[in-house]
Short mmCIF file of C-alpha atoms in Angstrom, two decimals:
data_model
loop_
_atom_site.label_atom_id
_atom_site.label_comp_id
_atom_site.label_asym_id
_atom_site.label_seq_id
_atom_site.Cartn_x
_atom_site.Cartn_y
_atom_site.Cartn_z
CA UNK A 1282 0.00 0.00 0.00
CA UNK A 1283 2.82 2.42 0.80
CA UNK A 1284 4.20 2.25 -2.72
CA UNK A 1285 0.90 2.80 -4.22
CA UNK A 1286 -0.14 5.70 -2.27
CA UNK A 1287 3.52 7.86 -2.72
CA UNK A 1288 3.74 6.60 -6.07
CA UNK A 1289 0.16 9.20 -6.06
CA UNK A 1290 1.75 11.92 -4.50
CA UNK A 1291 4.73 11.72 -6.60
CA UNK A 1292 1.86 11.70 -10.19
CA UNK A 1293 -0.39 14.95 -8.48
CA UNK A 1294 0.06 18.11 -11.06
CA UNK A 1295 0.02 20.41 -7.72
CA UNK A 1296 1.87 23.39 -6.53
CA UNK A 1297 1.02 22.43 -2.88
CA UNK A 1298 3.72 23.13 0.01
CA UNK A 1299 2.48 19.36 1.09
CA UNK A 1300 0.19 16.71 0.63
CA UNK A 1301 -0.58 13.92 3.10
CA UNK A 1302 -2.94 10.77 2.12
CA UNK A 1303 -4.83 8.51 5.39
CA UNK A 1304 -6.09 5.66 3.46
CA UNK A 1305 -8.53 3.13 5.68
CA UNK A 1306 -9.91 -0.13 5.70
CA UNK A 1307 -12.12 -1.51 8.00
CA UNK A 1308 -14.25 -4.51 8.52
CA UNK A 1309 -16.78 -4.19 11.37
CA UNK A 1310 -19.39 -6.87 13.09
CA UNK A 1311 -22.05 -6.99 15.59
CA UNK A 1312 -24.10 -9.94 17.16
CA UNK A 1313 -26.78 -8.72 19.41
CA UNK A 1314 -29.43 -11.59 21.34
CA UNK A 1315 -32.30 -10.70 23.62
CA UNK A 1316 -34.29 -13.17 25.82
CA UNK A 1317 -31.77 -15.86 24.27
CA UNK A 1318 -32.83 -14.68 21.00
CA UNK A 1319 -30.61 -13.51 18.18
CA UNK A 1320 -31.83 -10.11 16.78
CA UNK A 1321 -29.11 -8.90 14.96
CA UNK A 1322 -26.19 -10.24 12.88
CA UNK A 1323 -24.60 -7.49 10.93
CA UNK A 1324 -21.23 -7.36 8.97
CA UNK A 1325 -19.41 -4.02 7.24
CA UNK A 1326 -16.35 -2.85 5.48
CA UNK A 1327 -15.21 0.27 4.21
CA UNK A 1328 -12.35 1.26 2.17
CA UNK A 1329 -11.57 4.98 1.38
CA UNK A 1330 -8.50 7.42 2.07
CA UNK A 1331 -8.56 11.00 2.82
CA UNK A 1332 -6.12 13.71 0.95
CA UNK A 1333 -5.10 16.66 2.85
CA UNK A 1334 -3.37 19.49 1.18
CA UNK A 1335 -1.66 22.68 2.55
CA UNK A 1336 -1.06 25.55 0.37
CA UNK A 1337 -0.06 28.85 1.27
CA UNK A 1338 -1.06 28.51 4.83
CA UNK A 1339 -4.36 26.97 4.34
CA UNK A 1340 -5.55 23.18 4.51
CA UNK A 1341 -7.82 21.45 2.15
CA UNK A 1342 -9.63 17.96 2.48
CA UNK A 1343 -10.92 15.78 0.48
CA UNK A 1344 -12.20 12.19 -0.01
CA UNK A 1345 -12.58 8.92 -2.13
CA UNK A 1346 -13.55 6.01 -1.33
CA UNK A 1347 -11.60 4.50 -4.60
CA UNK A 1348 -7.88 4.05 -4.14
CA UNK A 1349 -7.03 3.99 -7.83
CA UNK A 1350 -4.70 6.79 -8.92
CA UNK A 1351 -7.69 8.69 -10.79
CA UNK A 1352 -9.30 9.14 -7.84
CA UNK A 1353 -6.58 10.32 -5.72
CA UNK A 1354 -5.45 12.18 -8.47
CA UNK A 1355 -9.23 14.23 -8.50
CA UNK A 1356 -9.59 14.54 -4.40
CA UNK A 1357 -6.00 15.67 -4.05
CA UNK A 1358 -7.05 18.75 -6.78
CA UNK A 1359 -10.62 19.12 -4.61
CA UNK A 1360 -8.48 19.35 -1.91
CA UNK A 1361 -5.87 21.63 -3.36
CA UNK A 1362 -9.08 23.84 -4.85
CA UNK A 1363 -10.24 24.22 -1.28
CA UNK A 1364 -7.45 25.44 0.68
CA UNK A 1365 -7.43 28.40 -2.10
CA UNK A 1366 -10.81 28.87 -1.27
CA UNK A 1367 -9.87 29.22 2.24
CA UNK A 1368 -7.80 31.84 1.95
CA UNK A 1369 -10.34 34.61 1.94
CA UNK A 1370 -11.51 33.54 5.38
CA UNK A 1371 -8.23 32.03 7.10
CA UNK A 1372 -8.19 32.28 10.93
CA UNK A 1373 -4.08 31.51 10.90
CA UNK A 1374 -1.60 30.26 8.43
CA UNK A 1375 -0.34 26.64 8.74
CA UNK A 1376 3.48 25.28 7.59
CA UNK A 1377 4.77 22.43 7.12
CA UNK A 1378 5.99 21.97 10.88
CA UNK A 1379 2.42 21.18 11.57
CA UNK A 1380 2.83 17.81 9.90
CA UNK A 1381 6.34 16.45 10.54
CA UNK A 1382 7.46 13.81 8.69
CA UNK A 1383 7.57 10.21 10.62
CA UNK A 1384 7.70 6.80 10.17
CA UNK A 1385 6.51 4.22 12.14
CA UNK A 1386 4.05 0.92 12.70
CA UNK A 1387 1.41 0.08 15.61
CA UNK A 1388 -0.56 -3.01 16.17
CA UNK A 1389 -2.94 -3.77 18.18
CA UNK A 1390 -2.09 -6.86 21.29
CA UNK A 1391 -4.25 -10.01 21.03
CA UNK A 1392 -4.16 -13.50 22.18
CA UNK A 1393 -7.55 -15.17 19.82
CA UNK A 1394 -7.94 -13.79 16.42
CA UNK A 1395 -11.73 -11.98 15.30
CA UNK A 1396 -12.04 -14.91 13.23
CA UNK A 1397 -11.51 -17.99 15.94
CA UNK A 1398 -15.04 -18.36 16.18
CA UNK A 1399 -18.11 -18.38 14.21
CA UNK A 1400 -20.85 -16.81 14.30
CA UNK A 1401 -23.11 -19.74 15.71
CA UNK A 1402 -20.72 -20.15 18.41
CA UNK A 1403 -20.34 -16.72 19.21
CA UNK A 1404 -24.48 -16.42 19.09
CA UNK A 1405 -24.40 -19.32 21.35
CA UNK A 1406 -22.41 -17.91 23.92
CA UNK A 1407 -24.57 -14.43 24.09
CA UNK A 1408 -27.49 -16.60 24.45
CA UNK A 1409 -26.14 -18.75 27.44
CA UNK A 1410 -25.04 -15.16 29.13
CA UNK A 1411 -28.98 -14.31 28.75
CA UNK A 1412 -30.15 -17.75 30.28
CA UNK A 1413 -27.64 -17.00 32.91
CA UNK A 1414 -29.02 -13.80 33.31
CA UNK A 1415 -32.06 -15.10 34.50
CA UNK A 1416 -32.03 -15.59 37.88
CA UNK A 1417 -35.67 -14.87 38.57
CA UNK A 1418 -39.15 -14.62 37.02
CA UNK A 1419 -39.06 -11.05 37.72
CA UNK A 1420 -36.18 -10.68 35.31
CA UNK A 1421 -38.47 -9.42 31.97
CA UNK A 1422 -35.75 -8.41 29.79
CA UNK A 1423 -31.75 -10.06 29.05
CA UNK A 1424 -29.28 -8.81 26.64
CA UNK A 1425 -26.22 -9.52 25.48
CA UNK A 1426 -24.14 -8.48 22.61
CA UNK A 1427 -20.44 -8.58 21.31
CA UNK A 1428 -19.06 -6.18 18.28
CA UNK A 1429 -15.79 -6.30 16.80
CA UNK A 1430 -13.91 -4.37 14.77
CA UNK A 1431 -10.53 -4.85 12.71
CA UNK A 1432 -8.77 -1.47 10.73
CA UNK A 1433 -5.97 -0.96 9.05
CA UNK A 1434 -4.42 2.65 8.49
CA UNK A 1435 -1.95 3.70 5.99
CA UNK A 1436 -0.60 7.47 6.21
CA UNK A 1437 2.14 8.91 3.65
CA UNK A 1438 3.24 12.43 2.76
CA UNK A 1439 5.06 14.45 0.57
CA UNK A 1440 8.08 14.98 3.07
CA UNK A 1441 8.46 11.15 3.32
CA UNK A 1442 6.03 10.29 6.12
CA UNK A 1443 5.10 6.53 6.29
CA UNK A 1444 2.62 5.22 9.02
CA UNK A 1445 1.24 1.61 9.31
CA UNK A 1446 -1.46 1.24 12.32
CA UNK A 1447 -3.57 -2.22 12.65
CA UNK A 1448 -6.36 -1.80 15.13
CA UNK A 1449 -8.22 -5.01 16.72
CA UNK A 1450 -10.96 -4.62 18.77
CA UNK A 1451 -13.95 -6.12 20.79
CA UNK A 1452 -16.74 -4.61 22.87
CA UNK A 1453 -18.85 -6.66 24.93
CA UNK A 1454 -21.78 -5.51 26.72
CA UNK A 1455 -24.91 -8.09 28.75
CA UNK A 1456 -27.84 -6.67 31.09
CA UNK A 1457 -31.32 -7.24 32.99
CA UNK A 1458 -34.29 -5.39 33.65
CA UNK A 1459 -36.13 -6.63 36.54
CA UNK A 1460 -40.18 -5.49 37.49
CA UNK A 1461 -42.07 -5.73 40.36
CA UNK A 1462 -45.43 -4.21 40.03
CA UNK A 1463 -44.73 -0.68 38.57
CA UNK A 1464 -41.18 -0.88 40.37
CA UNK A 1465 -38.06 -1.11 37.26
CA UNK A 1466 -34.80 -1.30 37.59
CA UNK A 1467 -31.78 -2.45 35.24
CA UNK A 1468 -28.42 -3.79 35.96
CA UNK A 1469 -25.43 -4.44 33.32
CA UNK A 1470 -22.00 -5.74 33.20
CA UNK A 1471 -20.60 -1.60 34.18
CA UNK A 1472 -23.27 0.65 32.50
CA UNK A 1473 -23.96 1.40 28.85
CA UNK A 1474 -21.22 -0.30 26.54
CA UNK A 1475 -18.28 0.48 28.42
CA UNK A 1476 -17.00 -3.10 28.40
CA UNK A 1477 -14.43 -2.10 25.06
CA UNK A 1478 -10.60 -2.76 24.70
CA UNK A 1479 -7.93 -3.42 22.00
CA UNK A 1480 -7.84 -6.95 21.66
CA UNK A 1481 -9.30 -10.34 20.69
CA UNK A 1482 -11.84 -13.03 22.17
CA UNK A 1483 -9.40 -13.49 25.08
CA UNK A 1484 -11.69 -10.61 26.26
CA UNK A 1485 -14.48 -12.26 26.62
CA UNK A 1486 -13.73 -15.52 27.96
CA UNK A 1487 -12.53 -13.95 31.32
CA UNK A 1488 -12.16 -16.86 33.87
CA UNK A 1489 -14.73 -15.05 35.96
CA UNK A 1490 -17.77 -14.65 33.40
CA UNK A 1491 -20.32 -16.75 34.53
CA UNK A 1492 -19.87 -15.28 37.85
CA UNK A 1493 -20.14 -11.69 36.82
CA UNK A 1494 -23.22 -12.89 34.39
CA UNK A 1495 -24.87 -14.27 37.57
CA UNK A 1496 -23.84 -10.98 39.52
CA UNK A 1497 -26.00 -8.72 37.33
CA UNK A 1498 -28.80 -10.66 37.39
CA UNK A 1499 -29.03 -10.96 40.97
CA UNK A 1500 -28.38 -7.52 41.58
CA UNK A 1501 -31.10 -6.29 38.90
CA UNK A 1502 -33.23 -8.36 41.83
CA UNK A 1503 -32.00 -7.02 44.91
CA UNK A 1504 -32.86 -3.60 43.39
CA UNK A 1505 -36.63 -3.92 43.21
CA UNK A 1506 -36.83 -4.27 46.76
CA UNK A 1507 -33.62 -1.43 47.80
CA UNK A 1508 -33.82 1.44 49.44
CA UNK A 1509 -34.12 4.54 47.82
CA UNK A 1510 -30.61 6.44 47.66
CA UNK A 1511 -31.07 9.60 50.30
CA UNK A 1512 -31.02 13.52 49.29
CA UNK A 1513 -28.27 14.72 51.45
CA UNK A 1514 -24.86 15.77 51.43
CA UNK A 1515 -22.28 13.20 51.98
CA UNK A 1516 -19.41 11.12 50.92
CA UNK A 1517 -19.13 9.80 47.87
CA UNK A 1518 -17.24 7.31 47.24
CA UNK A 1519 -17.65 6.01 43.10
CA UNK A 1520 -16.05 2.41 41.33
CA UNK A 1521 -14.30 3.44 38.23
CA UNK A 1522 -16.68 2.08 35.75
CA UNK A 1523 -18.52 5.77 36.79
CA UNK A 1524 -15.21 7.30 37.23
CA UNK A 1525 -14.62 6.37 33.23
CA UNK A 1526 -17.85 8.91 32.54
CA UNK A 1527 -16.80 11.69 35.03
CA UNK A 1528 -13.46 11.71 33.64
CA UNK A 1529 -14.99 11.80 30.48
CA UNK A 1530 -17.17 14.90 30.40
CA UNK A 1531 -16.18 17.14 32.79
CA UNK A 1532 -12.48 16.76 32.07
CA UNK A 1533 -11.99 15.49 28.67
CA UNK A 1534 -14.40 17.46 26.61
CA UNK A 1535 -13.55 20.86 28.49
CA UNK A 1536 -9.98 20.84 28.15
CA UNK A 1537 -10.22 20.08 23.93
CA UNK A 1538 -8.49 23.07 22.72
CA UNK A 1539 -10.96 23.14 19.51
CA UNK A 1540 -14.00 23.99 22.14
CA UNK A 1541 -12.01 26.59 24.16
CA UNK A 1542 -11.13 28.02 20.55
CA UNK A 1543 -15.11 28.31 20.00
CA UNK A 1544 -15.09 25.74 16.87
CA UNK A 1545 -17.56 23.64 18.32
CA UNK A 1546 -20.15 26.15 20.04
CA UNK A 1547 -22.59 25.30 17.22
CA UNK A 1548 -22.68 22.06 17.59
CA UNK A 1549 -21.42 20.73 21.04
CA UNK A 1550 -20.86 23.45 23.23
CA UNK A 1551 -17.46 25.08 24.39
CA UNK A 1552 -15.89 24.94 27.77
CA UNK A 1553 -15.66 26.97 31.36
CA UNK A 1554 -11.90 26.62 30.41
CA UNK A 1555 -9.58 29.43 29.18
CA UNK A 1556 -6.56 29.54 27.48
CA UNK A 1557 -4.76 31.95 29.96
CA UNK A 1558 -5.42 28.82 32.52
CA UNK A 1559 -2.82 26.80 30.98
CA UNK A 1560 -0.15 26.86 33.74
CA UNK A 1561 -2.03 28.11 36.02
CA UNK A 1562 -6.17 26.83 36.88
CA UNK A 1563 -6.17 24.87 40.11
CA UNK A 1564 -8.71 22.66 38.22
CA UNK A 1565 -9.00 19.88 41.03
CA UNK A 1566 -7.26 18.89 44.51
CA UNK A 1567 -3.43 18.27 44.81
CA UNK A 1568 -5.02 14.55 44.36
CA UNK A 1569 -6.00 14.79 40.98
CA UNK A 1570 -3.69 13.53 38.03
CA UNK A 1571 -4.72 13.19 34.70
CA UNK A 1572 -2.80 11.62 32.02
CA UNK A 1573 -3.01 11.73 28.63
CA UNK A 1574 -1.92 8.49 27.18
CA UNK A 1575 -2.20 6.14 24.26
CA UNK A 1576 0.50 4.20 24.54
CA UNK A 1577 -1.61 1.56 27.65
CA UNK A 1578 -1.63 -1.95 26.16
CA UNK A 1579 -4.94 -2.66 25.12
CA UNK A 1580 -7.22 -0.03 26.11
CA UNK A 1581 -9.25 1.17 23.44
CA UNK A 1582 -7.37 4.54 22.36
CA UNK A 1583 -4.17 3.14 22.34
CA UNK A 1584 -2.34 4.58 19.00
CA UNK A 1585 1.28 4.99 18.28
CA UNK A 1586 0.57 7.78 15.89
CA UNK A 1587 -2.32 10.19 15.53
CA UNK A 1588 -3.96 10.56 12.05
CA UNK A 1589 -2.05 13.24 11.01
CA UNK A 1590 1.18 10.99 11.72
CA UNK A 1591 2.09 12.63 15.14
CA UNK A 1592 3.90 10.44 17.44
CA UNK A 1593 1.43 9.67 20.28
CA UNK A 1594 3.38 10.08 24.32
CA UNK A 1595 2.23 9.75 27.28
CA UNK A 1596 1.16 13.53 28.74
CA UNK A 1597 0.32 14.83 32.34
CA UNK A 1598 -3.10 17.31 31.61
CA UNK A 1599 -3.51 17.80 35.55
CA UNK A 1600 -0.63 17.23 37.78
CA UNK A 1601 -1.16 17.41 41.51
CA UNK A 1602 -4.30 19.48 40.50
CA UNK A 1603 -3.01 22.17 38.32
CA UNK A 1604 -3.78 22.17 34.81
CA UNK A 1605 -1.08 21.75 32.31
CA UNK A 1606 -1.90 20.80 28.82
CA UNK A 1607 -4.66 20.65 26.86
CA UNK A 1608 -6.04 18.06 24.29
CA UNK A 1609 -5.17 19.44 21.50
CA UNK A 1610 -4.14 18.88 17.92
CA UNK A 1611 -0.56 20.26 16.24
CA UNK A 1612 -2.87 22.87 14.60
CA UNK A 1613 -4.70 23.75 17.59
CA UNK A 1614 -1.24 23.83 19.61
CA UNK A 1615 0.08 26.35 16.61
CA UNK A 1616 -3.78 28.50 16.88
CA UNK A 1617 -3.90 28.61 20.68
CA UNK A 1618 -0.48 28.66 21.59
CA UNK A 1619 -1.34 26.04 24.21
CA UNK A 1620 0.74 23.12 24.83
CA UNK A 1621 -1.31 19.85 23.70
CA UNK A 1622 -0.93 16.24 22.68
CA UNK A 1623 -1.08 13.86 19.67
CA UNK A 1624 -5.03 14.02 19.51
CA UNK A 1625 -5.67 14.46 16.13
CA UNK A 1626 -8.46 11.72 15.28
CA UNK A 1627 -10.93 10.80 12.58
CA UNK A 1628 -13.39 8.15 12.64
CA UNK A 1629 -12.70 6.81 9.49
CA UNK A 1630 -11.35 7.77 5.71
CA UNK A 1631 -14.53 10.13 5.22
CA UNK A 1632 -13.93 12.86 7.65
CA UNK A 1633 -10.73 14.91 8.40
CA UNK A 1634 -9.10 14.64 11.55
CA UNK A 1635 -10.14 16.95 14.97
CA UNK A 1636 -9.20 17.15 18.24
CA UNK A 1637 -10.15 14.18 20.24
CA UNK A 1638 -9.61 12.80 23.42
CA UNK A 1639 -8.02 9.54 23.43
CA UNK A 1640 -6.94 7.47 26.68
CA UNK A 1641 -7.53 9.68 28.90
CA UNK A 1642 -6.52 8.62 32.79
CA UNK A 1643 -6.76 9.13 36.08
CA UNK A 1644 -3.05 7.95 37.77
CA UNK A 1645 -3.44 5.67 40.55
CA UNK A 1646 -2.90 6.84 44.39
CA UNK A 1647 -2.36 4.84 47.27
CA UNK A 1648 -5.34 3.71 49.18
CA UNK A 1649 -6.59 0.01 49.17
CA UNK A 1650 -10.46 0.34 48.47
CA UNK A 1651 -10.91 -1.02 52.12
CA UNK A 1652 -8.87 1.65 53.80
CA UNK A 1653 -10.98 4.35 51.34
CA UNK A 1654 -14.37 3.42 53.26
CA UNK A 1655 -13.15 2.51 56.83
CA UNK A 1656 -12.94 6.16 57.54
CA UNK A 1657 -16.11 7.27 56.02
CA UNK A 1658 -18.86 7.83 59.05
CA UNK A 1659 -21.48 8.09 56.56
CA UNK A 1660 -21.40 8.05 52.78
CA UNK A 1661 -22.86 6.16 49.45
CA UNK A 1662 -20.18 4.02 47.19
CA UNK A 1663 -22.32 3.97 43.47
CA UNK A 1664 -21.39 1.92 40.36
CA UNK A 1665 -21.89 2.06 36.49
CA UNK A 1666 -23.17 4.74 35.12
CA UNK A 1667 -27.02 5.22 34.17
CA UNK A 1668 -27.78 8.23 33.34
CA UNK A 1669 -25.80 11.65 32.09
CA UNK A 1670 -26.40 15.34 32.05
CA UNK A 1671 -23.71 18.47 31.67
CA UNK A 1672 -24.23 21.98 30.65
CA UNK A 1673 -22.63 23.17 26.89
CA UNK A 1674 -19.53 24.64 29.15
CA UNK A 1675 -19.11 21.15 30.76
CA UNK A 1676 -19.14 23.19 34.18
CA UNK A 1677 -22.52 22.05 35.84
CA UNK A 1678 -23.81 18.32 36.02
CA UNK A 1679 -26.13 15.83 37.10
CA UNK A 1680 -24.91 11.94 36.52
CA UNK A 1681 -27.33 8.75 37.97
CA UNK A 1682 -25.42 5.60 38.28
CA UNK A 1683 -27.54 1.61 38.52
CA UNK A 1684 -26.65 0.60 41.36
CA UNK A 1685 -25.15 1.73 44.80
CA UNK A 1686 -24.77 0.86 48.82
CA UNK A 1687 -24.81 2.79 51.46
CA UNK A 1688 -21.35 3.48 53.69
CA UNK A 1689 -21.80 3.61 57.64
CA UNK A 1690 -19.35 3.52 60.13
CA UNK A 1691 -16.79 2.36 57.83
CA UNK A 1692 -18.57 -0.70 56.13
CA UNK A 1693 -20.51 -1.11 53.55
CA UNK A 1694 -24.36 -1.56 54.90
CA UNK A 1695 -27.84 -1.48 52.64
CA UNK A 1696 -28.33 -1.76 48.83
CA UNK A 1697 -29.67 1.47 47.57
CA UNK A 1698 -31.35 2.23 44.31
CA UNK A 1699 -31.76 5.03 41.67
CA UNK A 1700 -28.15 6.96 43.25
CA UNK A 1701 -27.64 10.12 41.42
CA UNK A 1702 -25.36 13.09 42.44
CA UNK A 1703 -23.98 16.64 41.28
CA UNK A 1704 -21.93 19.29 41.32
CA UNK A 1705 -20.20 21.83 39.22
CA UNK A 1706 -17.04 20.44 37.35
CA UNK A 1707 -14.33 22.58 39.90
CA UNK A 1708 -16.25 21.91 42.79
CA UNK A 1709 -16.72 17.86 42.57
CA UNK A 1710 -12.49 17.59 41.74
CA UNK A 1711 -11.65 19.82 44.18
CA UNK A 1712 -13.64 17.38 46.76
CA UNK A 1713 -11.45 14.67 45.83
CA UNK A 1714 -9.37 13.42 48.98
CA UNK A 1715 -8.48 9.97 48.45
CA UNK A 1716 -7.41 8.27 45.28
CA UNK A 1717 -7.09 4.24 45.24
CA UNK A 1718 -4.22 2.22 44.25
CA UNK A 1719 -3.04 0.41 41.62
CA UNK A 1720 -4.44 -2.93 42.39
CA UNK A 1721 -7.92 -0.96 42.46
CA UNK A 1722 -7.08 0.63 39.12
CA UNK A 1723 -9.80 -0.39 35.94
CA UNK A 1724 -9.91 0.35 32.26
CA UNK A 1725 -12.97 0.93 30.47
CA UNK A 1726 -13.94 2.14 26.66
CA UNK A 1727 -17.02 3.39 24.49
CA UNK A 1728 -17.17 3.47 20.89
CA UNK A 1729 -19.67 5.85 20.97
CA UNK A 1730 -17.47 9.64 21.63
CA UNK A 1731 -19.64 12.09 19.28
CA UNK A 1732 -18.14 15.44 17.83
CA UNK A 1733 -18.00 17.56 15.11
CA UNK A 1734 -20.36 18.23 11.92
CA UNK A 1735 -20.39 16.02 9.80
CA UNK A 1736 -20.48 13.83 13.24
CA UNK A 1737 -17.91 11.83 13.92
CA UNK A 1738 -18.78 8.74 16.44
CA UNK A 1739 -14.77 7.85 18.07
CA UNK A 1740 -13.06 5.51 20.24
CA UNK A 1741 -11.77 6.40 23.80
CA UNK A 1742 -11.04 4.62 26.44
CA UNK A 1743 -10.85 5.72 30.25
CA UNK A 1744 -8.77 4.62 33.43
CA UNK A 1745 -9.11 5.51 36.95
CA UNK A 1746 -9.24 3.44 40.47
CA UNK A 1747 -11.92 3.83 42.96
CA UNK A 1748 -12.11 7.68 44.36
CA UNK A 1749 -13.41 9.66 47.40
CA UNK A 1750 -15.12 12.55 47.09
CA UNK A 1751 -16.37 14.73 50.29
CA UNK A 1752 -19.99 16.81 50.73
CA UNK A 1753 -21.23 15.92 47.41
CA UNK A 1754 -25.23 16.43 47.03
CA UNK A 1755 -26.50 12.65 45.86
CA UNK A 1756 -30.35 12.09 45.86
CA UNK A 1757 -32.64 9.27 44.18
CA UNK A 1758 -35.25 9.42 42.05
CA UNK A 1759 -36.34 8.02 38.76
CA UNK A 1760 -36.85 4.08 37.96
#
């Protein structure tokens, strides 16, 4: 593919300063069974690549999804026709030091190929999770479903960049909804399709399974006759399946430097963040460290290059509270003159890359999840996220989790059901007083990251351990 692709660059009848080509192929699949019946078996592939052309300052982008030399040829000169077009209305002018030439390869870790089992054996094992699931005649609904996903990236450019990325991936995700009377509640395997990683069916046949399986639906159970979760102010202590979420929204989307730059106010909002508070915003306690960092075997934004070929490193965004970086592309670095990371990310060969968040983690402290609640007096622990609501700043929200127990006098006590808390974003990390340790520390992922217009649905994955949180306002309600 390499040959093919510079052999196009080297036949394009363009005065551009430089010319880059992302070509992608993809081949995607998703089994999906409810009540131990299959409802969905899908397969997909795509093929395309993406030209991106700078000239005089400006960038232009175009797509095929043919990867004969005609076509190349004709969306390099859309491209090329573009960035001229841009030059009336140019916000600031680009060089070639925004795409640096590198070389390199990535590939994803695995253990059991995509294709080690069929599809009747893979349908038979989501329908055995949903017979498992069923622990009770009051459970009325089981799911379970499994999607995988295999991509291959090329990237070349004019100053001699060559990039090879292969990308294997599998998302699992099962769940119950139990009734009693006009009393619902639903439990899954760490809330809405967060169960995704780099990897192969290794990931799913966990030596633990059956038990987890069982787990959920005998916790969907013990919700219909729980407690309701208190409105108070308290202790909060949350498992880092939620911790993946909070992490998500009110750290990750704020500190994109494309929002604070105001490119997506008409579509996603902006952010409570400013560019003077590089350096210098106290964002959370002395507790909080964020890193920025694709290069974790196997979670699901793991990348040794971004899609504009930068080389992805390991980044602190928050160190001992204090905000340092911000998630931000080599073109948003250049705009904003904000120090950023290798985030530039498309979802595949038909849109151009923006700034995305990637893995995006919160570094481990050192409290065993025992020694986190033996001190709490009175508090409520809460697990896998429900529920989700923040303001177009990312600065105030609401977030209900599935499932939760209450903390007294150091132990965990009654089950409690429909938890929800919030806060504003520098309030809640400012609360944060204990951090757990490594051996408490979990990885989740989502496929499902939505930015941009045209939208583009992206991988990111999310680490943190369990955390402690002090006079939080948490309060039920809802089924």
């Amino acid at each position: 593919m390499f040959s093919e692709l510079t052999n196009a660059i080297a036949h394009f009848d363009i005065p551009a300063d430089w010319i880059g080509i992302r070509a992608v192929k993809e081949k995607n699949s998703t089994r999906y069974v409810r009540d131990g019946l299959p409802k969905a078996n899908g397969k997909s592939s795509t093929v395309g690549a993406m030209l991106e052309v700078l000239v005089n300052g400006c960038l232009g982008y175009a797509a095929t999804n043919s990867l004969e030399l005609s076509a190349l040829q004709s969306a390099a000169q859309t491209a090329y026709n573009q960035a001229l077009a841009a030059r009336e209305w140019w916000i600031y002018p680009f060089s070639e030091s925004t795409r640096p030439k590198v070389v390199g390869e990535y590939n994803s870790p695995f253990l059991e190929p995509l294709d080690a089992f069929s599809p009747g054996e893979i349908n038979d094992l989501l329908v055995r999770i949903c017979q498992k699931l069923k622990v009770d005649e009051k459970i009325v609904q089981t799911t379970a479903s499994a999607s995988t996903s295999e991509k291959e990236t090329w990237f070349v450019s004019s100053n001699g960049s060559q990039v090879y990325q292969k990308f294997i991936s599998l998302g699992t995700h099962y769940g119950a909804i139990a009734q009693n009377g006009a009393t619902v509640q639903q439990r899954t395997n760490n809330g809405p399709h967060a169960n995704c990683y780099q990897g192969g069916w290794e990931l799913l046949k966990q030596d633990d399974l059956w038990h987890q399986v069982q787990q959920v639906g005998e916790q969907a159970i013990e919700l219909l006759t729980a407690d309701e979760c208190p409105t108070t102010r308290t202790n909060l202590v949350l498992a880092p399946d939620q911790m993946m979420l909070q992490i998500h929204e009110s750290i990750g989307h704020p500190l994109e430097i494309d929002r604070i730059l105001g490119d997506e106010r008409n579509y996603a909002g902006g952010s409570f963040v400013n560019k003077s508070d590089f350096g210098n915003l106290v964002y959370g306690s002395e507790k909080l460290n964020i890193t920025f960092d694709p290069t974790v075997s196997g979670e699901f934004a793991s990348y040794g290059f971004d899609d504009t070929g930068a080389v992805a490193t390991r980044e602190y965004v928050i160190k001992a509270g204090v905000l340092q970086r911000g998630l931000g592309s080599l073109e948003s670095q250049a705009r904003a003159g904000i120090p950023g990371v290798a985030c530039a990310r498309a979802c595949s060969w038909n849109r151009p890359a923006i700034d995305r968040m990637a893995n995006l983690n919160l570094e481990p402290g050192n409290a065993t999840f025992n020694e986190i609640i033996a001190e709490i007096e009175h508090g409520v622990y809460m697990e896998s996220n429900r529920s989700w609501s923040i303001d177009d700043r990312r600065y105030k929200f609401q977030f209900g989790c599935e499932y939760a127990k209450l903390i007294e006098n150091g132990k965990l006590t009654k089950t409690l059901r429909n938890p929800n808390y919030r806060a504003t974003t520098p309030e809640f990390w400012h609360s944060l007083t204990k951090v757990g340790n490594a051996a408490n520390w979990q990885m989740y992922g989502t496929p499902f990251c939505g930015k941009g217009e045209p939208n583009q649905a992206i991988t990111v994955g999310h680490g943190s351990p369990v955390c402690l949180f002090t006079n939080v306002e948490v309060f039920g309600g809802g089924n």
